[in-house]
Short mmCIF file of C-alpha atoms in Angstrom, two decimals:
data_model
loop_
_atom_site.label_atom_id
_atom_site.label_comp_id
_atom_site.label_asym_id
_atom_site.label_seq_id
_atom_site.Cartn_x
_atom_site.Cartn_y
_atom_site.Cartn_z
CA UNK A 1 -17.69 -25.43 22.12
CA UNK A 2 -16.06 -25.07 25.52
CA UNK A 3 -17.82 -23.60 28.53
CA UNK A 4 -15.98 -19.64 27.80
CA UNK A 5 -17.52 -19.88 24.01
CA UNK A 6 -21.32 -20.28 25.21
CA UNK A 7 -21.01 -18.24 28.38
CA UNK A 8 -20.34 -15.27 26.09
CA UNK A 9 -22.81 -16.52 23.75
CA UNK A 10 -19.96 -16.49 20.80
CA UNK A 11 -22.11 -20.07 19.26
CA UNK A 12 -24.96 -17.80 18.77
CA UNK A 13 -22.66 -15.16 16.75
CA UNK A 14 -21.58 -17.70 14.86
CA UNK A 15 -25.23 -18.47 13.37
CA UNK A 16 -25.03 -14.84 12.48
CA UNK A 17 -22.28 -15.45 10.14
CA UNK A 18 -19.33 -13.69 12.33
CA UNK A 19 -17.06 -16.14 13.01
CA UNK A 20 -14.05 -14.11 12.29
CA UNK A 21 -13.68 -14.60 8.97
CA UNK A 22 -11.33 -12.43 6.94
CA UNK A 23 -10.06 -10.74 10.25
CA UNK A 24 -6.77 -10.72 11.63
CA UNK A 25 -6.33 -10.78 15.22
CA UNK A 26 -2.72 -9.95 16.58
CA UNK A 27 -1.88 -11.69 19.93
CA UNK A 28 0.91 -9.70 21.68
CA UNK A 29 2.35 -12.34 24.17
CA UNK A 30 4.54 -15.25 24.09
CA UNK A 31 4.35 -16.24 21.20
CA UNK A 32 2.50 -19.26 19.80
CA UNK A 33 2.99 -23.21 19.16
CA UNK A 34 1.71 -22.72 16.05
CA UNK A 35 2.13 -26.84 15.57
CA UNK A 36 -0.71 -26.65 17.53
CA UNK A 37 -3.65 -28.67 15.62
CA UNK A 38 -6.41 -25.84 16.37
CA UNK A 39 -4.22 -22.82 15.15
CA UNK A 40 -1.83 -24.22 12.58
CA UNK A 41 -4.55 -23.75 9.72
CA UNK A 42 -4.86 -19.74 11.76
CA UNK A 43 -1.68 -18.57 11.07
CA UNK A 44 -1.00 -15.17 9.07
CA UNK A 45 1.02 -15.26 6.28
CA UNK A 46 3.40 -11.98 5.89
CA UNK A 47 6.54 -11.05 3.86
CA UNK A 48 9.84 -9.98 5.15
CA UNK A 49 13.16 -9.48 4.61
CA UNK A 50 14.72 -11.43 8.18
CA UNK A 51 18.10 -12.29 6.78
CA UNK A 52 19.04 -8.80 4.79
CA UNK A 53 19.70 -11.11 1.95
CA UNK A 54 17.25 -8.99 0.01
CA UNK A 55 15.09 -12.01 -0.88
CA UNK A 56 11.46 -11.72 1.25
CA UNK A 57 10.49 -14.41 3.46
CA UNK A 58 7.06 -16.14 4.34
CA UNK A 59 6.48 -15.36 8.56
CA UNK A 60 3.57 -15.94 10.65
CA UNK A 61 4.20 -13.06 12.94
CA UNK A 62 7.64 -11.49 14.94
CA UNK A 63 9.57 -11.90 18.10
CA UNK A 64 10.41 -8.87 19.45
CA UNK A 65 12.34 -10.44 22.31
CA UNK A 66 14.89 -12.17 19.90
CA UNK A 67 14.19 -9.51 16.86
CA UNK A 68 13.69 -12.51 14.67
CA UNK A 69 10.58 -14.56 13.29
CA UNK A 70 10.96 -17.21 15.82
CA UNK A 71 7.69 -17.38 17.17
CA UNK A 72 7.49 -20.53 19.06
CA UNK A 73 5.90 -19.76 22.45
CA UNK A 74 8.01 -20.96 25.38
CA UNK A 75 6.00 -19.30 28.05
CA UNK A 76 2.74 -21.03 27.54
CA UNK A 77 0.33 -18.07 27.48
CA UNK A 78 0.52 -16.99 24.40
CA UNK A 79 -1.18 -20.21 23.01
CA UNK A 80 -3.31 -20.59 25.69
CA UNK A 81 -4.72 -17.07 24.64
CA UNK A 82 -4.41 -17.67 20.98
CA UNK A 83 -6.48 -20.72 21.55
CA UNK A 84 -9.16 -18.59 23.16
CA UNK A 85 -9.05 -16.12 19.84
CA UNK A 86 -9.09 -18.90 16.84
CA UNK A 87 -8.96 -22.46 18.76
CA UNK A 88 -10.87 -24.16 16.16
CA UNK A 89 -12.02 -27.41 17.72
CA UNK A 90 -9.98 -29.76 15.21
CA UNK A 91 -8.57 -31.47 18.66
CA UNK A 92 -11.84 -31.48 20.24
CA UNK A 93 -13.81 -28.61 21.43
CA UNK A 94 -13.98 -25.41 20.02
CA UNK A 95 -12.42 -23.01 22.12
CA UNK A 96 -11.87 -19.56 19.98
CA UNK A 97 -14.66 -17.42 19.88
CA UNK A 98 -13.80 -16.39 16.47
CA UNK A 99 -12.40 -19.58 15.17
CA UNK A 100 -11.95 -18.37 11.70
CA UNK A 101 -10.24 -15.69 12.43
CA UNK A 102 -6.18 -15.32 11.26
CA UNK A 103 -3.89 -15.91 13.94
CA UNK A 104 -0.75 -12.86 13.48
CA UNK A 105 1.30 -13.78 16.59
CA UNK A 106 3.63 -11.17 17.68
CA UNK A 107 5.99 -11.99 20.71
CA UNK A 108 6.65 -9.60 23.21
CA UNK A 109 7.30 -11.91 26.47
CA UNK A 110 9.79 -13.66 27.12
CA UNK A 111 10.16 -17.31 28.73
CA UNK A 112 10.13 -15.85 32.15
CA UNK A 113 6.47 -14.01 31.62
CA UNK A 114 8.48 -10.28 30.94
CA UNK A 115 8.73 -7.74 28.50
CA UNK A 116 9.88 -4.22 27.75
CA UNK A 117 7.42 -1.15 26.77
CA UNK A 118 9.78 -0.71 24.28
CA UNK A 119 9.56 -4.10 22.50
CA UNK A 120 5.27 -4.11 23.25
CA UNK A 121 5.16 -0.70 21.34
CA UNK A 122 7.35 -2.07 18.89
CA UNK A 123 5.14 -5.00 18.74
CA UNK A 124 1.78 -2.87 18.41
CA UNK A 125 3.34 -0.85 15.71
CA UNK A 126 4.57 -4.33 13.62
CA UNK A 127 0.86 -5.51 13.98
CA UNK A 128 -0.71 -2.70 12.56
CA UNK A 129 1.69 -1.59 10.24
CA UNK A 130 1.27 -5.22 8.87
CA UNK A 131 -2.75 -5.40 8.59
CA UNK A 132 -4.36 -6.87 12.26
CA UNK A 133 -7.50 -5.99 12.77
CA UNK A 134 -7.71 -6.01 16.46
CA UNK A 135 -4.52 -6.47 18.78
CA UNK A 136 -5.19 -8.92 21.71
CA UNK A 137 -2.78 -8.10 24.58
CA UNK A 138 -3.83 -10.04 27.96
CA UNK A 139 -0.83 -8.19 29.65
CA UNK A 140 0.00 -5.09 31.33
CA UNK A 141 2.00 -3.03 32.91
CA UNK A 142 1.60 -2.13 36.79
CA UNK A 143 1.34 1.79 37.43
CA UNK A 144 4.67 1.42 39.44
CA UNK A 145 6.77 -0.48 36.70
CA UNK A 146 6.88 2.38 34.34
CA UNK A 147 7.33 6.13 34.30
CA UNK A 148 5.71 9.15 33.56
CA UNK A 149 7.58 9.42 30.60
CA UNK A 150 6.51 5.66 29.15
CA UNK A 151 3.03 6.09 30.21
CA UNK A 152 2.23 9.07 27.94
CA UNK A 153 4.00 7.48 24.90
CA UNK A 154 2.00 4.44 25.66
CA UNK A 155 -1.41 6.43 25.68
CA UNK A 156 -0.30 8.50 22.81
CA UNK A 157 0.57 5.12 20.53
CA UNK A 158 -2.87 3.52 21.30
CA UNK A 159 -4.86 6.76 20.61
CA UNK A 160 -3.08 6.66 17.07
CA UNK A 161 -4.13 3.05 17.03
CA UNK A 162 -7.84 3.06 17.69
CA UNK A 163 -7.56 6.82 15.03
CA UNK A 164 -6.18 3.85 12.96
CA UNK A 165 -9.67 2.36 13.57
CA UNK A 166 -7.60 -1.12 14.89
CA UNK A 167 -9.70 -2.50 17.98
CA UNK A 168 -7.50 -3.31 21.16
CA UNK A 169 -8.72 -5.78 23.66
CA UNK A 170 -6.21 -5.57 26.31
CA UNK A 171 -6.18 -6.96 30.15
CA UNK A 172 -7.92 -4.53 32.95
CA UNK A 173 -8.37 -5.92 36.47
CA UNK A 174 -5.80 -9.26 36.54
CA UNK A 175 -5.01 -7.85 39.87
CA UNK A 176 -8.28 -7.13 41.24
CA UNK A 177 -8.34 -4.71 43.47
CA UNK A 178 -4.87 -5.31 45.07
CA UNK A 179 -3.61 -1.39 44.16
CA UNK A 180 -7.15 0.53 44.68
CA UNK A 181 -8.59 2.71 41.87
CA UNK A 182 -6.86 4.12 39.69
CA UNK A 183 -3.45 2.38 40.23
CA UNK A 184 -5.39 -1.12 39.79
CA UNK A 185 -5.33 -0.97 36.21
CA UNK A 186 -2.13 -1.65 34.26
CA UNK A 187 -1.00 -0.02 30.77
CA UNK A 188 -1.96 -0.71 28.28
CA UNK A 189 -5.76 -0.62 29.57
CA UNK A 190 -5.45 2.11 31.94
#
């Protein structure tokens, strides 16, 4: 495994039998190459109805930048952190710490590295509407970007996700200390 994977001691987890087996792991971001060699065998399988033609329709996860199941990642960080969550080592070294997990990928950043609250709520809300066991967001919001307003819905959707018993891992401290305390930690996380 790569140097992340034993620095965490995830190798050692593994000999435990928790390699992520039978757990879906959302990653909100920019979507996912899921052509990829370590994820393609990752990849959740839903059902929906994407062309109203009333017939349901095999998708690996949503754009919510397009509203369509496009999920191609044209950003680049989405994979890169989907690789961190399931990379399975089939092109070399392993570099998921749970590299049996299923991959859900739900897009919610667009090519230029932005994204709405609107379309990352939306995004939460597909994800556990649809089954993920833990959502995976390394994004956020900075304290000035939003309002009041967006900031409360935002706390009041992850409350009823964690009361959902869904596990959130989502990125506190990308801009170190930059802001000061307590404006250094963007929403999500804060």
């Amino acid at each position: 495994p790569v140097a992340h994977v034993v620095t965490i001691n995830a190798d050692h987890v593994w000999d435990l039998g928790y390699t992520g087996k039978n757990v879906i792991v959302a990653v909100l971001d920019s979507g996912t190459n899921y052509m990829h060699n370590d994820l393609k065998d990752h990849l959740w399988e839903g059902r929906a109805d994407i062309d109203d033609d009333g017939e349901d329709e095999i998708i690996n996860g949503w754009n919510f930048i397009a509203n369509n199941d496009n999920i191609i990642d044209d950003f680049g960080h989405g994979t890169h952190c989907a690789g961190i969550v399931c990379g399975d080592g089939t092109s070399g070294q392993i570099s998921g710490v749970a590299p049996d997990a299923t991959l859900m990928t739900v897009k919610i950043v667009g090519r230029a590295g932005g994204g709405t609250v609107a379309q990352m709520l939306n995004g939460v809300q597909f994800a556990v509407d649809n089954g993920a066991d833990i959502l995976s967001m390394s994004l956020g919001f900075k304290n000035y970007q939003i309002t009041t307003e967006q900031k409360e819905l935002i706390r009041e959707t992850f409350d009823n996700v964690l009361n959902a018993g869904v596990i959130v891992c989502a990125a506190a401290g990308n801009d170190g200390n930059t802001y000061g305390a307590p404006y250094n930690i963007d929403y999500p996380a804060a």
